[in-house]
Short mmCIF file of C-alpha atoms in Angstrom, two decimals:
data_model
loop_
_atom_site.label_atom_id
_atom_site.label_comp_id
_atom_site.label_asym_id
_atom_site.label_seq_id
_atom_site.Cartn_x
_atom_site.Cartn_y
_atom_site.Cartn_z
CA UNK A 267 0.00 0.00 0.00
CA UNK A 268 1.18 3.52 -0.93
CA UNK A 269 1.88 6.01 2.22
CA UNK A 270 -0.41 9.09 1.60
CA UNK A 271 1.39 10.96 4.99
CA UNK A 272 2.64 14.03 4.76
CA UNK A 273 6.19 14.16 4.02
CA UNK A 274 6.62 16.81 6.53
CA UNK A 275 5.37 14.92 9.46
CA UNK A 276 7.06 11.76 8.85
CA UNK A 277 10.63 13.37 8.59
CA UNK A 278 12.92 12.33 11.88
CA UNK A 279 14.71 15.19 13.95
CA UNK A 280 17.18 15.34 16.85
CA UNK A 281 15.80 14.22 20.05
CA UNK A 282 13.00 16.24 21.61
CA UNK A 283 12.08 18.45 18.75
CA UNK A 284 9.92 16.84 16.77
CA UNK A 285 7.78 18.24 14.03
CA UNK A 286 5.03 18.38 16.69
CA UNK A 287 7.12 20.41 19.31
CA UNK A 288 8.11 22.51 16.56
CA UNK A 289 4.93 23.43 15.61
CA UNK A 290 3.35 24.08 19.15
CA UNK A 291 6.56 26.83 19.34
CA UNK A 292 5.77 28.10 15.60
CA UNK A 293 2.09 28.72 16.85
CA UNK A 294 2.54 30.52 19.82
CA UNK A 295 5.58 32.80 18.70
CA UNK A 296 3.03 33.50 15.14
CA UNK A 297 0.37 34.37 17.65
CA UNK A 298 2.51 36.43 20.07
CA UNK A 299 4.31 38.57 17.47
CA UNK A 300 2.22 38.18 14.28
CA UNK A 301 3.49 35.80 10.98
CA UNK A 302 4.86 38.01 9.12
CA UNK A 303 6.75 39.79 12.47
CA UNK A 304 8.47 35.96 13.35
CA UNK A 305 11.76 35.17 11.84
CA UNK A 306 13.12 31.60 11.68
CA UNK A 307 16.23 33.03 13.85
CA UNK A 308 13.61 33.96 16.47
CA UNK A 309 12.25 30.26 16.06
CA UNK A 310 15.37 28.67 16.84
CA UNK A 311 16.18 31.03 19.71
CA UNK A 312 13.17 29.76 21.56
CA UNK A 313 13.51 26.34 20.56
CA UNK A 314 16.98 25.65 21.46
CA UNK A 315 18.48 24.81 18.27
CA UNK A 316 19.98 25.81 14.98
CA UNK A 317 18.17 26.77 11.76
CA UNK A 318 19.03 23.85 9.90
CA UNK A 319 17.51 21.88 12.74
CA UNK A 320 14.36 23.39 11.84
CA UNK A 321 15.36 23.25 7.93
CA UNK A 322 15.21 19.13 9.02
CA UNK A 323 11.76 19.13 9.64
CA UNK A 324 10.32 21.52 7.00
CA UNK A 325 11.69 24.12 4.31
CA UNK A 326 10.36 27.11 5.16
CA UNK A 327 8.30 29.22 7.43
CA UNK A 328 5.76 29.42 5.06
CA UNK A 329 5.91 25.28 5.28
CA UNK A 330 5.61 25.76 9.33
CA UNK A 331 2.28 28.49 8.35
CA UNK A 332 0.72 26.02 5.91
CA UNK A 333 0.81 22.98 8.54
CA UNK A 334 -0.82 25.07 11.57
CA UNK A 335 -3.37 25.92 9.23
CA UNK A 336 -4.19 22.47 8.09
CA UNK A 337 -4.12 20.66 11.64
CA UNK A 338 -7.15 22.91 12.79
CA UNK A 339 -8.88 22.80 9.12
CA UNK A 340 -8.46 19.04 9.42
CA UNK A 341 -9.81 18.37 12.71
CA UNK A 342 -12.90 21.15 11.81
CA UNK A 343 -14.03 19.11 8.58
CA UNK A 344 -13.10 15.74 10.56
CA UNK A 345 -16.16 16.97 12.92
CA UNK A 346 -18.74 17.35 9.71
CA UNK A 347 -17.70 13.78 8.74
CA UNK A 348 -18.67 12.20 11.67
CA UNK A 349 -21.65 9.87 12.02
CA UNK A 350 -23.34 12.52 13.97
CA UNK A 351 -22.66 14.71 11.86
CA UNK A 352 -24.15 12.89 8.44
CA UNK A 353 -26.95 11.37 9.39
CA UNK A 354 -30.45 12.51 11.44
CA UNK A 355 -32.70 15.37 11.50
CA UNK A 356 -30.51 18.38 10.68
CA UNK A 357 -31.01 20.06 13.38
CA UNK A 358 -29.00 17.71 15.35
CA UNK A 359 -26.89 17.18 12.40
CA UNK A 360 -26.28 20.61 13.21
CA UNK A 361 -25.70 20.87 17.19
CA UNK A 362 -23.24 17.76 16.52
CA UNK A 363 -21.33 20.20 14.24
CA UNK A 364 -21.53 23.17 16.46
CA UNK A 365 -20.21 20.62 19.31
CA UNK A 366 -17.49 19.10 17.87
CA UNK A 367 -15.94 22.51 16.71
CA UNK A 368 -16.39 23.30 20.13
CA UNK A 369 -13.92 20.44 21.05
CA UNK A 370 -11.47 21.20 18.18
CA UNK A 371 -11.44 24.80 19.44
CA UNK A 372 -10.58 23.47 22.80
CA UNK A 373 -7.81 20.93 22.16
CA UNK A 374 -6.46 22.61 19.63
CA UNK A 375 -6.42 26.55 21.25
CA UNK A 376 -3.42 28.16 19.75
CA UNK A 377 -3.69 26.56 16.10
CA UNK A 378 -7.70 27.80 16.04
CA UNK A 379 -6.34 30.95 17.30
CA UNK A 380 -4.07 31.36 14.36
CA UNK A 381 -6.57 29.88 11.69
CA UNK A 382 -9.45 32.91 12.93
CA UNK A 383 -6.34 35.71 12.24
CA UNK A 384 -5.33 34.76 8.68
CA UNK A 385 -6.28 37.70 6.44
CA UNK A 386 -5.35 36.07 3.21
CA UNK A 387 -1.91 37.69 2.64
CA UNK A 388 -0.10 34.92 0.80
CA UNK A 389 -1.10 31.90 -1.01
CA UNK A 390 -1.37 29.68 2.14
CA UNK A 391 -3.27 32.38 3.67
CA UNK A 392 -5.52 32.50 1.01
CA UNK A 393 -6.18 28.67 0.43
CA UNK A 394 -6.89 28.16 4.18
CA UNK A 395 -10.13 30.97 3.97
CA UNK A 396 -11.27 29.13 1.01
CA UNK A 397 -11.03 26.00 3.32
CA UNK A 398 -13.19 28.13 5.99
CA UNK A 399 -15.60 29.20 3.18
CA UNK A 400 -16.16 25.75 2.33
CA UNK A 401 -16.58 24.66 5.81
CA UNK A 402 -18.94 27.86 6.31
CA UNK A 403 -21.36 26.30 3.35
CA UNK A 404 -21.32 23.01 4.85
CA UNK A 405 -22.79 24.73 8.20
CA UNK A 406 -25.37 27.47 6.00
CA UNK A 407 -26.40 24.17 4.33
CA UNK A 408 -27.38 22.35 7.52
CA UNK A 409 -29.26 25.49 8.72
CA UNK A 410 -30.93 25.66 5.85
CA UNK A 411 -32.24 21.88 6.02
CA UNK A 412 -33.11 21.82 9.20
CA UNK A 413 -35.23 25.65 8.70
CA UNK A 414 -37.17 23.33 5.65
CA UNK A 415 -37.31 20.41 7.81
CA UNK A 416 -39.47 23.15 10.16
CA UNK A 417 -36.81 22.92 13.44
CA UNK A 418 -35.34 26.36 12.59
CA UNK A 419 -37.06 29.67 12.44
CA UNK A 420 -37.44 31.23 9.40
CA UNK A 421 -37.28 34.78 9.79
CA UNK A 422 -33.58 34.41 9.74
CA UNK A 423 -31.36 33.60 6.42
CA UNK A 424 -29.36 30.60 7.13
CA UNK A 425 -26.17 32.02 6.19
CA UNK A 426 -26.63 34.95 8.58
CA UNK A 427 -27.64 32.61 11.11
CA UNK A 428 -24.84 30.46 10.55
CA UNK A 429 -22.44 33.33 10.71
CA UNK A 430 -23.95 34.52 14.07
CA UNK A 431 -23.72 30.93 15.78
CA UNK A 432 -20.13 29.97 14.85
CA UNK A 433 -19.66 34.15 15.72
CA UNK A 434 -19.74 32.66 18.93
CA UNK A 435 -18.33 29.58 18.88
CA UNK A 436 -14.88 31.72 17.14
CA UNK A 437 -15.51 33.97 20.34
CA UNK A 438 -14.01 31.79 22.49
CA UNK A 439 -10.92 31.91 21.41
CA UNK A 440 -10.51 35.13 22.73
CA UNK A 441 -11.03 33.97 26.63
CA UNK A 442 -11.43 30.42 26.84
CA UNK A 443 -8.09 28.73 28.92
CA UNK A 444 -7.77 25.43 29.46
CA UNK A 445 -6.68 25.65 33.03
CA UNK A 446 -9.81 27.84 33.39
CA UNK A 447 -12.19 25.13 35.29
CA UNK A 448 -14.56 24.38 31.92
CA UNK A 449 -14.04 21.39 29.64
CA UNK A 450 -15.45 21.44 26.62
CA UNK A 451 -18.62 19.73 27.24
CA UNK A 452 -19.06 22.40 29.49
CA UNK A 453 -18.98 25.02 26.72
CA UNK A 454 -20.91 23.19 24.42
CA UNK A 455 -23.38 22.76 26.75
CA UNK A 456 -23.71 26.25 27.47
CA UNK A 457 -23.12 27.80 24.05
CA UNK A 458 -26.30 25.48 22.55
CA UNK A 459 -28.00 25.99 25.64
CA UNK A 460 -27.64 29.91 24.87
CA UNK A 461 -28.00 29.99 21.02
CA UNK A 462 -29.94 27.01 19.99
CA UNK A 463 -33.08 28.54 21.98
CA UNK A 464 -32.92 31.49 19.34
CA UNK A 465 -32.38 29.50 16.89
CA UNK A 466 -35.21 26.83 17.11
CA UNK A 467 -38.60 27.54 15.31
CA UNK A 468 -41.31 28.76 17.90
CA UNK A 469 -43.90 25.91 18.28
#
């Protein structure tokens, strides 16, 4: 069987800085200073190594930019995939969705983070919004079933309703911490708690 891994990932560094630990730096360092602020010298500074310890694991920082971008992408459409998530009225189709994002925001913090402040300034940039666009339809579109299927009300348009509930999901990153005392069933409980009451058709 051919390996479909990234190249990338599978490369093999010195001892304790993997492409993993690299990242986690990468991300936090892009989210303290800004991308475009972060040099590859300031990288290795707070990693401990050399440059061409870093060169090991990928080839440039725009390498480093494209594979923060894809872990959270990838775990976000990894949630629409899911059996919850494809099958079932679509309003619960829908809350699975909403849930699950609430998780990926949760255990993956700093990479979310970084996805939400990509303005589309380079080619990477730009490919991950059209990655957020597409997940954006795939939410609009489950609004939209479950407003026909009669569970949503209709004085809203689905897209602006989808935009206002993952609003708030994005919202968290701003002061959710995970040493803060609330897992994330505890936020999802309390963000469809809060939102899905608006958002279900009045009986």
């Amino acid at each position: 069987m051919t390996s479909t891994a990234d190249p990338a990932r599978t490369r093999r560094g010195r001892p304790g800085h993997s492409l993993d630990s690299l990242l986690d730096i990468a991300v936090a360092v892009f989210n303290e200073r800004g991308y475009d602020a972060t040099s590859m010298d300031e990288l290795a500074t707070r990693l401990g190594v050399t440059k061409s310890a870093i060169y090991h694991h990928v080839s440039s920082k725009v390498e480093l930019l494209r594979l923060a971008l894809d872990r959270a992408l990838d775990a976000l459409f990894a949630v629409t995939e899911e059996p919850g998530a494809t099958s079932g009225p679509a309003i619960d189709r829908l809350e699975h969705v909403v849930r699950g994002s609430v998780r990926v925001l949760t255990e993956q913090l700093p990479f979310v983070t970084l996805l939400l402040r990509v303005r589309g300034n380079s080619p990477v940039e730009e490919a991950a919004l059209a990655r957020r666009r597409e997940f954006d339809r795939i939410v609009t579109d489950l609004v939209r079933a479950a407003e026909e299927e009669g569970d949503v009300r209709p004085d809203v348009g689905p897209a602006v309703t989808s935009r206002l509930l993952f609003g708030t999901v994005n919202s968290l990153t701003e002061w959710y911490r995970p040493d803060g005392g609330l897992s994330a069933d505890d936020l999802a409980d309390a963000l469809v708690a809060t939102t899905f009451q608006g958002l279900r058709a009045r009986s």
